[in-house]
Tab-separated table of C-alpha atoms in Angstrom:
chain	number	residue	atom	x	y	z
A	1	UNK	CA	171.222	20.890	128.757
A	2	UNK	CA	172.970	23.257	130.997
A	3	UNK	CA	176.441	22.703	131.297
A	4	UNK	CA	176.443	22.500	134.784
A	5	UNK	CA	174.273	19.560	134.682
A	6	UNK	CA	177.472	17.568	133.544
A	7	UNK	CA	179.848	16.641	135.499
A	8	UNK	CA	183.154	14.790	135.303
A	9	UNK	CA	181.484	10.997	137.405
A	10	UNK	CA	179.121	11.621	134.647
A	11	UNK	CA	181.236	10.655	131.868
A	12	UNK	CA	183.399	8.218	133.831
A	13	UNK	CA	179.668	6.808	134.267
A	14	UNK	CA	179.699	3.203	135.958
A	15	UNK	CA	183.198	2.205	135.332
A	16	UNK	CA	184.925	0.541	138.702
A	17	UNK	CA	188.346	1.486	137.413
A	18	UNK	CA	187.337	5.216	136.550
A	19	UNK	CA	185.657	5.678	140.058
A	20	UNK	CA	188.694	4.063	141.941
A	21	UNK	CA	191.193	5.981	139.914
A	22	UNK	CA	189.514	9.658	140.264
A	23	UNK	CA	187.144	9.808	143.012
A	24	UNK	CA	189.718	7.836	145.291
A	25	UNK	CA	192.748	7.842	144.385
A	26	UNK	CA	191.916	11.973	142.185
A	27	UNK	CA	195.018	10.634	140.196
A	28	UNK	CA	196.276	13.022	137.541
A	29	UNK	CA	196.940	11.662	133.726
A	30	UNK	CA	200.543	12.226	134.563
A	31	UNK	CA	200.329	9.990	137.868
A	32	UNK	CA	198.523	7.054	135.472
A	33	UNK	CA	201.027	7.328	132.990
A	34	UNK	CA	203.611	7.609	135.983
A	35	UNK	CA	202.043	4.217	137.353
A	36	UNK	CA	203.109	2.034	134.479
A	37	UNK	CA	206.380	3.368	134.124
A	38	UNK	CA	207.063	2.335	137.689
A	39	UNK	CA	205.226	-0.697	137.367
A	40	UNK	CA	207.965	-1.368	133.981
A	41	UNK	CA	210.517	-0.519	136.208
A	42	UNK	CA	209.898	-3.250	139.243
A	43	UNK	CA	208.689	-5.946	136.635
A	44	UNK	CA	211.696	-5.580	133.822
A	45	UNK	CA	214.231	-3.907	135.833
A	46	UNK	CA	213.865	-5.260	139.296
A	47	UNK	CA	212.758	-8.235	139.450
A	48	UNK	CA	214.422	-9.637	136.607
A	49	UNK	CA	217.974	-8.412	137.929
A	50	UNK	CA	217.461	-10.391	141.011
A	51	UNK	CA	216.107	-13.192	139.449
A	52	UNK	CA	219.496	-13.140	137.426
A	53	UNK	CA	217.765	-12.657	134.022
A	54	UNK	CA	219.367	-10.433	131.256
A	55	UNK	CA	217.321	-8.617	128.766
A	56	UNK	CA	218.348	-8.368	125.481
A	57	UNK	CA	217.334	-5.628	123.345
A	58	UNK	CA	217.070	-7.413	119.974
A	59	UNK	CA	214.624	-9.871	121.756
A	60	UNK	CA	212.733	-7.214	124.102
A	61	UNK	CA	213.876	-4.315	123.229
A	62	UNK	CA	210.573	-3.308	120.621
A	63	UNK	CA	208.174	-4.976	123.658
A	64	UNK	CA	209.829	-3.304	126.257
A	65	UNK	CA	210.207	0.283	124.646
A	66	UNK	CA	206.937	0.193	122.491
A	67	UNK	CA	204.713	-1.639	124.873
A	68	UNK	CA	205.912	-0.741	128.485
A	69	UNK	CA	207.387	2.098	128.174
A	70	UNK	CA	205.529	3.966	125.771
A	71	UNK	CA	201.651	2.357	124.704
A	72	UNK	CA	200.889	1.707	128.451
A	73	UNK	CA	201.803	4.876	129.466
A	74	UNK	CA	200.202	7.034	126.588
A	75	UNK	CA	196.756	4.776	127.475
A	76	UNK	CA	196.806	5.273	131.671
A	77	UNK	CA	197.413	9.323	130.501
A	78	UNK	CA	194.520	9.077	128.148
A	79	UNK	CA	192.690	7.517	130.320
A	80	UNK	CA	192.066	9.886	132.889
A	81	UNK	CA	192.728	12.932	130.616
A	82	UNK	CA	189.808	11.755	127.901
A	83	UNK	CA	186.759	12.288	130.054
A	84	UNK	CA	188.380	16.685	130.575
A	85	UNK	CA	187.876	16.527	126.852
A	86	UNK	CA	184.870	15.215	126.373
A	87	UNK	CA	183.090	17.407	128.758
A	88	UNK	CA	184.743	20.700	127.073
A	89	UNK	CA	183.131	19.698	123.867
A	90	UNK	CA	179.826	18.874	125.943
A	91	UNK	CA	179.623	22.598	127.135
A	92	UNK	CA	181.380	24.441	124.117
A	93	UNK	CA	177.864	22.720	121.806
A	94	UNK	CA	175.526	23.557	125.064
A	95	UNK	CA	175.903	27.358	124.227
A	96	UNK	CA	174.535	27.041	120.684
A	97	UNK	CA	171.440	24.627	121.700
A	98	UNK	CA	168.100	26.502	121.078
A	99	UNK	CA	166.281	28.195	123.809
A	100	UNK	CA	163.793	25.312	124.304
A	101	UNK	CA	166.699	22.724	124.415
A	102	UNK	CA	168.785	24.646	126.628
A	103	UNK	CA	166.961	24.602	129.732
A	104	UNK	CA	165.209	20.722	128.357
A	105	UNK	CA	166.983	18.513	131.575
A	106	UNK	CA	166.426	15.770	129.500
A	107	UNK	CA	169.433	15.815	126.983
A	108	UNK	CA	171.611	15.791	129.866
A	109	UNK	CA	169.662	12.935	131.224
A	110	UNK	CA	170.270	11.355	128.005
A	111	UNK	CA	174.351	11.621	128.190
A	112	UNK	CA	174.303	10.497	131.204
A	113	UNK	CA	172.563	7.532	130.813
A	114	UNK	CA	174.635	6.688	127.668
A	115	UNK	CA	178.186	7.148	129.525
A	116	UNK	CA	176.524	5.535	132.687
A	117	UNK	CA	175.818	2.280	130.327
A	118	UNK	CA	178.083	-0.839	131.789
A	119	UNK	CA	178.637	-2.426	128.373
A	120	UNK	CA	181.665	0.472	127.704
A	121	UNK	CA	183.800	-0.691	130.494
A	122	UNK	CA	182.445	-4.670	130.537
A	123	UNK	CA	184.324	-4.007	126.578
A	124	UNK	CA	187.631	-2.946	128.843
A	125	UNK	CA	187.426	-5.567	130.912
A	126	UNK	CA	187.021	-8.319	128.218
A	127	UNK	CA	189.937	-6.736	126.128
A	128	UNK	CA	192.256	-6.790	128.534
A	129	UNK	CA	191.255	-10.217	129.904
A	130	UNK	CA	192.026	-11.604	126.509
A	131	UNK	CA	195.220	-9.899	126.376
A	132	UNK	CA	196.106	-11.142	129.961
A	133	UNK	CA	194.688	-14.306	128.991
A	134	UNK	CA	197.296	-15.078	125.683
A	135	UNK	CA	200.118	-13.326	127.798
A	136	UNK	CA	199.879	-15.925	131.133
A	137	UNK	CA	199.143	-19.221	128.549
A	138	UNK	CA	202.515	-18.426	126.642
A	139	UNK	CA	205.017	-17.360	129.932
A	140	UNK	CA	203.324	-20.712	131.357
A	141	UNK	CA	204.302	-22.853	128.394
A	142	UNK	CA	208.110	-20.962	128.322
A	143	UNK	CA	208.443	-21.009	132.754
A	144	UNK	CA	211.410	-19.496	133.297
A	145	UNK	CA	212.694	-19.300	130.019
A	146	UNK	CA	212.313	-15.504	130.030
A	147	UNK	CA	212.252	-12.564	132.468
A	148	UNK	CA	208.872	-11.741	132.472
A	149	UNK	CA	208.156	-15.669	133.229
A	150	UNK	CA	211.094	-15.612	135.797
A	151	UNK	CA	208.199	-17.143	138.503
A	152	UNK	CA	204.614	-16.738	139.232
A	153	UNK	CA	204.548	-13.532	140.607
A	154	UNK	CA	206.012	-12.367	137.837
A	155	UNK	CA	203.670	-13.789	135.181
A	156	UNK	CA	201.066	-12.348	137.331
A	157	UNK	CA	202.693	-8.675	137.839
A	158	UNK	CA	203.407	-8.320	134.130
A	159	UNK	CA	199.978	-9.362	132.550
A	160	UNK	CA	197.938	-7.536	135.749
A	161	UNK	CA	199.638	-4.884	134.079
A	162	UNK	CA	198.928	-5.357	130.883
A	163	UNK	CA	195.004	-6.215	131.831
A	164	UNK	CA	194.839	-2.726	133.405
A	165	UNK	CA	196.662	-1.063	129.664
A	166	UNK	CA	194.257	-3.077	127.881
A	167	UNK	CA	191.613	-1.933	129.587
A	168	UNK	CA	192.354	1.783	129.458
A	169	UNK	CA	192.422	1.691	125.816
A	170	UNK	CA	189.381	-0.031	124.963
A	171	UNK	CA	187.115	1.970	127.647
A	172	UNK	CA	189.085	4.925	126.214
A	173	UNK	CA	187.890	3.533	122.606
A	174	UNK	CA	184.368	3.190	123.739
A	175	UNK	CA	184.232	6.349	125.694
A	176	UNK	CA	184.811	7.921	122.171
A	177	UNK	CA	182.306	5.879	120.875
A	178	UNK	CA	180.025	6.702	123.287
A	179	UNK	CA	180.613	10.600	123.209
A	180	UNK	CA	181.071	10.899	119.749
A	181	UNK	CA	177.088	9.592	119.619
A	182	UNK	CA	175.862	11.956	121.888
A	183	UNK	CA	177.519	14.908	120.440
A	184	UNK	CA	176.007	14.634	116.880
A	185	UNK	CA	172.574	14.455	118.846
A	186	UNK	CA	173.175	17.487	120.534
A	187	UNK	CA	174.604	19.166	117.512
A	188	UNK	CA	171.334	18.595	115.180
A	189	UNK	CA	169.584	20.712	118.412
A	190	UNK	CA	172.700	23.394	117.830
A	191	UNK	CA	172.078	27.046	116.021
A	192	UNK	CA	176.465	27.205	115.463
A	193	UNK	CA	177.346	30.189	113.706
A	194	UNK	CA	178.799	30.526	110.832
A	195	UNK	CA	183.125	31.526	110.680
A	196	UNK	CA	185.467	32.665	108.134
A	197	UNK	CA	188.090	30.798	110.334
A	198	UNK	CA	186.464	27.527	112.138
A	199	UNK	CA	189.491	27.484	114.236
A	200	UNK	CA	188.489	30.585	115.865
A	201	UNK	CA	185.443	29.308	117.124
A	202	UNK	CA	185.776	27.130	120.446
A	203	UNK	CA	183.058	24.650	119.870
A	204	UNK	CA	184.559	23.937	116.152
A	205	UNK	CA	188.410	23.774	117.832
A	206	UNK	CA	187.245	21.653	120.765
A	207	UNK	CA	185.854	18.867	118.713
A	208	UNK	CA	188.594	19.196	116.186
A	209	UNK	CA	190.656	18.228	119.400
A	210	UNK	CA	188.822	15.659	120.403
A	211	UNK	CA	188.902	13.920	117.194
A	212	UNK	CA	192.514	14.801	117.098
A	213	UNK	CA	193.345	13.570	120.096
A	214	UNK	CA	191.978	10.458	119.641
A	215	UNK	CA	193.727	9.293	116.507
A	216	UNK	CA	197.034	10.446	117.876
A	217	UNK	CA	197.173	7.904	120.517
A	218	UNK	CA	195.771	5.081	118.135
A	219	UNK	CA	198.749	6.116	115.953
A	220	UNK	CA	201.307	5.719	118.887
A	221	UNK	CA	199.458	2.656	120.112
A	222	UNK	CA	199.962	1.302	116.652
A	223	UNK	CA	203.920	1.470	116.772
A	224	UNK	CA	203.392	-2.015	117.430
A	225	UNK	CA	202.302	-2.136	114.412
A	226	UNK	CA	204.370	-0.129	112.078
A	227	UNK	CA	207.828	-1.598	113.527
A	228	UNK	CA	206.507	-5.044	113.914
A	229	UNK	CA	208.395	-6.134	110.604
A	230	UNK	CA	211.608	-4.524	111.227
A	231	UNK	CA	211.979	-7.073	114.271
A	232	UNK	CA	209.695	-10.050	112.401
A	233	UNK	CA	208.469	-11.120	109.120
A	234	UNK	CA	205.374	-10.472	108.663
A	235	UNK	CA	202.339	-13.066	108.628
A	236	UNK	CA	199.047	-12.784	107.325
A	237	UNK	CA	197.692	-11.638	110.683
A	238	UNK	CA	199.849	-8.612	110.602
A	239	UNK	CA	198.230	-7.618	107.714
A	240	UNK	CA	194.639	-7.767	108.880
A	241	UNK	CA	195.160	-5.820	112.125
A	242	UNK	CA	197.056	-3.486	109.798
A	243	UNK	CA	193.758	-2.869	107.230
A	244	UNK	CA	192.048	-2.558	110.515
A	245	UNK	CA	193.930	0.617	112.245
A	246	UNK	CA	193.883	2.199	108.695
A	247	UNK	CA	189.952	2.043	108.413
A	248	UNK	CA	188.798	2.346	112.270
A	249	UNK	CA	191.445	5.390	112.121
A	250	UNK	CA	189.869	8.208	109.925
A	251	UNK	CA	186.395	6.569	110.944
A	252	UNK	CA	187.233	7.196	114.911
A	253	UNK	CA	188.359	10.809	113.429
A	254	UNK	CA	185.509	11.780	111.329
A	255	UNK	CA	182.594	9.999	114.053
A	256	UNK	CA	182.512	12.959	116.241
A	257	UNK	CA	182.359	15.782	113.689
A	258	UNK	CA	179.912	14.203	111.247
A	259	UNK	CA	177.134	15.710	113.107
A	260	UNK	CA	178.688	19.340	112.785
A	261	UNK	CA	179.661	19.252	109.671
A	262	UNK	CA	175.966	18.119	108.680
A	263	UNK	CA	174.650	20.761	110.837
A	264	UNK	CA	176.894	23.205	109.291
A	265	UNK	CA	175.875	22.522	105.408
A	266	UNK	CA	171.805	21.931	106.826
A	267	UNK	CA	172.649	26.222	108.058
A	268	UNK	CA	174.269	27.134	105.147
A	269	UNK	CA	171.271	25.858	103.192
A	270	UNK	CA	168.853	27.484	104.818
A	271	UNK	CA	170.404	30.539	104.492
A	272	UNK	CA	171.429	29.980	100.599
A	273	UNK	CA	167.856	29.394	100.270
A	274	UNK	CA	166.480	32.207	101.662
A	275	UNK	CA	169.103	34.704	100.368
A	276	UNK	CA	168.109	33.558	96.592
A	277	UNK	CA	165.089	33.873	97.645
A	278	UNK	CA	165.215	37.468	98.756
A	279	UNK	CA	167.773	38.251	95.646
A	280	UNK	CA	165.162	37.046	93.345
A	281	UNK	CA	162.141	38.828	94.660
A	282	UNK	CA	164.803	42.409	94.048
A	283	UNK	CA	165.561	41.450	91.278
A	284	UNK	CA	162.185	40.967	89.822
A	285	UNK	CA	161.770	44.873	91.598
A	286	UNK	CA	164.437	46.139	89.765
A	287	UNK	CA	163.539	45.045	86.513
A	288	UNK	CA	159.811	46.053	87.040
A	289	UNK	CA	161.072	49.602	87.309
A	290	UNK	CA	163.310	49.180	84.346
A	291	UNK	CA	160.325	48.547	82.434
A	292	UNK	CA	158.694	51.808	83.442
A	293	UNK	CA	161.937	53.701	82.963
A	294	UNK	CA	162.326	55.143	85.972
A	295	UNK	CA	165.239	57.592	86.703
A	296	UNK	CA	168.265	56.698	88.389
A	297	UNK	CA	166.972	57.643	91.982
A	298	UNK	CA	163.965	55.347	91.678
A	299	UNK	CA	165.721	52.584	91.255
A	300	UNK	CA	169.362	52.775	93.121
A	301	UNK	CA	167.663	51.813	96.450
A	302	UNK	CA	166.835	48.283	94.566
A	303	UNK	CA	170.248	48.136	93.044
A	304	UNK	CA	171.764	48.726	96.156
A	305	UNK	CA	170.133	46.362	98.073
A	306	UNK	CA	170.601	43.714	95.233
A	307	UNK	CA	174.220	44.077	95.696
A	308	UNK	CA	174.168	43.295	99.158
A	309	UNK	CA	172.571	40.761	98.613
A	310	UNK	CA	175.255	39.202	96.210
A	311	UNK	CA	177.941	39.880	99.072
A	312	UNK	CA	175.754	37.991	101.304
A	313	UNK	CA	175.211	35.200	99.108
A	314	UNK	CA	179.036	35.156	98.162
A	315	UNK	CA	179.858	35.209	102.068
A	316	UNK	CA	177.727	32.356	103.212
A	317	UNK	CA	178.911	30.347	100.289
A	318	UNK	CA	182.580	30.480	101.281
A	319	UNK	CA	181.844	30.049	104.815
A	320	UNK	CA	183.386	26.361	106.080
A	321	UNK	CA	181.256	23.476	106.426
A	322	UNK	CA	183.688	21.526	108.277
A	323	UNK	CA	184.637	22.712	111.897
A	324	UNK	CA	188.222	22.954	111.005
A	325	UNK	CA	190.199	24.305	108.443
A	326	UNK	CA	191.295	22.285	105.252
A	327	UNK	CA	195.112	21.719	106.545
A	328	UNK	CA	193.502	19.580	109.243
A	329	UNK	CA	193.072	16.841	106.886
A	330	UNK	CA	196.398	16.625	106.513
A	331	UNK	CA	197.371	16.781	109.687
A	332	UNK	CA	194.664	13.432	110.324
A	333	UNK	CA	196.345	11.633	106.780
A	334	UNK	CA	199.854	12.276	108.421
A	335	UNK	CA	199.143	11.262	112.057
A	336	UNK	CA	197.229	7.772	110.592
A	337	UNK	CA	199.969	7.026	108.482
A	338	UNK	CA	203.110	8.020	111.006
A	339	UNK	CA	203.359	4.578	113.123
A	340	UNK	CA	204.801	3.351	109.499
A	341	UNK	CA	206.929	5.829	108.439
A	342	UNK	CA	210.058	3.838	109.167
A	343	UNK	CA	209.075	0.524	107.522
A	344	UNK	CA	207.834	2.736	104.983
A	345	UNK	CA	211.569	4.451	104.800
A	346	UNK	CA	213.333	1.324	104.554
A	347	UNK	CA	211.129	-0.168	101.762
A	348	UNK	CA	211.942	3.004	100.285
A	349	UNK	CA	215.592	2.649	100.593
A	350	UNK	CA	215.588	-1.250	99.726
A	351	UNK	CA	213.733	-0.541	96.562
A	352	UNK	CA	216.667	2.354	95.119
A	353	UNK	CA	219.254	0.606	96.335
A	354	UNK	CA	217.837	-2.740	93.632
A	355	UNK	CA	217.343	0.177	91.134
A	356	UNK	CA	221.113	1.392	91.433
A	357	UNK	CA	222.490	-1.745	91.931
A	358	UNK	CA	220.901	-3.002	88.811
């Protein structure tokens, strides 16, 4: 799969809104998240001004800032910035493929088919049409009770919007899914090295990234969640979608990499293997020229070599089998758990202030 074989329309594969927004439009992650900011700006600024509606930040003040402002954006930037990603992990792997899979035109044939499938963006497109969908039925049953049902082109404006958010995030979402597939395929066809450091290695850093990357905007996306109950009680549903984000989470993090890290312990074993191998065989030297007491001389080259072989043995077992180093973990626990830091805070607080006051 030569890297040059991929191309960025490749991974955008059939989607309508990718091929509008970057072979037309060639509109920068900045410019997407730009786009809903403005589009925030004319629908609660604007409009509702002249409409003589007042927002109230205790009523919209977590929808406005954590929705419009701040999850739309994030998803139109990661929207267009995703697919750079993607195809930096594509041709950090391509240099480790064998020989024979290296110049095989069908792997790349392969990805492109699997990003060129319609059912990723079809997944957009019924996401944010069920979002839309909720959004319109509620502003029609509360006309003009609020800003952002002020009129029908209002209703319309705001959940347009939101259809195009919703969209971005599950195609994003699915793009991962998709990529994340094709990468562990193309890693099981991958001679990667082993490293002291996996950091220092650009195929192991890129798909630490990507996986990185990923579960960082989930976590700001689920804001929503994590300051739901400082605005409103909590209801059973809260809880689901909650036990959701904390298991699709580390899975969305750990999909990509699986087929790395199973690469990297399948080399390692091969090598253990055949280092044991090679230490037993001096071994059994060494000893046979014990047993004819042989001077020093005759047997040092065995002894030598045995040693190296430890060294060898000792290196390749330290050696990572995870293409990043441990503190990464850490860095995935914290970023999953961040959107609830607050709620978590104020439990905290609640709970020592009973204690005390008690």
């Amino acid at each position: 799969m030569p890297p040059k074989k991929l191309t960025f329309p490749h991974i955008y594969g059939s989607d309508p809104l990718a091929k509008l927004v970057f072979l037309r439009l060639n509109l920068s992650p900045i410019g997407a998240g730009l786009f809903f900011l403005l589009a925030t700006l004319l629908y609660a600024g604007i409009i509702p001004y002249l409409e003589g509606y007042s927002l109230s930040f205790e009523q919209d003040g977590a929808n406005l800032l954590l929705g419009h402002l701040l999850v739309y954006p994030v998803a139109g930037y990661f929207y267009v910035y995703q697919p750079k990603s993607i195809l930096s992990v594509y041709r950090n792997i391509a240099q480790f493929l064998r020989e024979e899979d290296a110049e095989d035109d069908f792997r790349a044939e392969k990805i492109i088919h699997t990003h060129a499938k319609k059912s990723w963006w079809l997944i957009g497109v019924i996401f944010g049409l069920l979002g839309a969908a909720f959004g319109v039925a509620y502003s029609a049953q509360h006309f003009k009770q609020f800003w952002y049902s002020a009129n029908w082109f209002e209703i319309v404006l705001v959940f347009s919007v939101r259809f195009v958010a919703y969209y971005c995030i599950a195609v994003s979402a699915a793009r991962h899914i998709a990529a994340s597939v094709e990468m562990n395929r193309l890693f099981k066809r991958a001679d990667l090295p082993l490293a002291a450091d996996a950091d220092q290695l650009a195929v192991f850093r890129s798909i630490k990234n990507f996986a990185l990357e990923f579960i960082g905007v989930a976590a700001i996306i689920a804001l929503n969640l994590g300051l739901q109950p400082l605005f409103n009680p909590p209801v059973v549903e809260y809880f689901f979608y909650v036990a959701l984000y904390l298991i699709v989470a580390p899975i969305s993090f750990f999909l990509p990499i699986w087929g790395a890290h199973a690469r990297m312990m399948e080399i390692k074993e091969e090598m253990l293997t055949r280092l044991n191998y090679d230490f037993q065989e001096e071994s059994q030297k060494l000893y046979r020229k014990f047993r004819k007491n042989e001077t020093l001389t005759d047997y040092l080259e065995e002894a030598r070599t045995l040693n190296q072989l430890s060294e060898a043995i000792k290196t390749v077992s330290d050696a990572p089998d995870w293409p990043f180093q441990g503190t990464t973990f850490y860095r995935m626990a914290v970023t999953i758990i961040s959107p609830f830091f607050i709620v978590l805070f104020e439990i905290f607080v609640n709970v020592a202030g009973n204690i005390i006051t008690n």
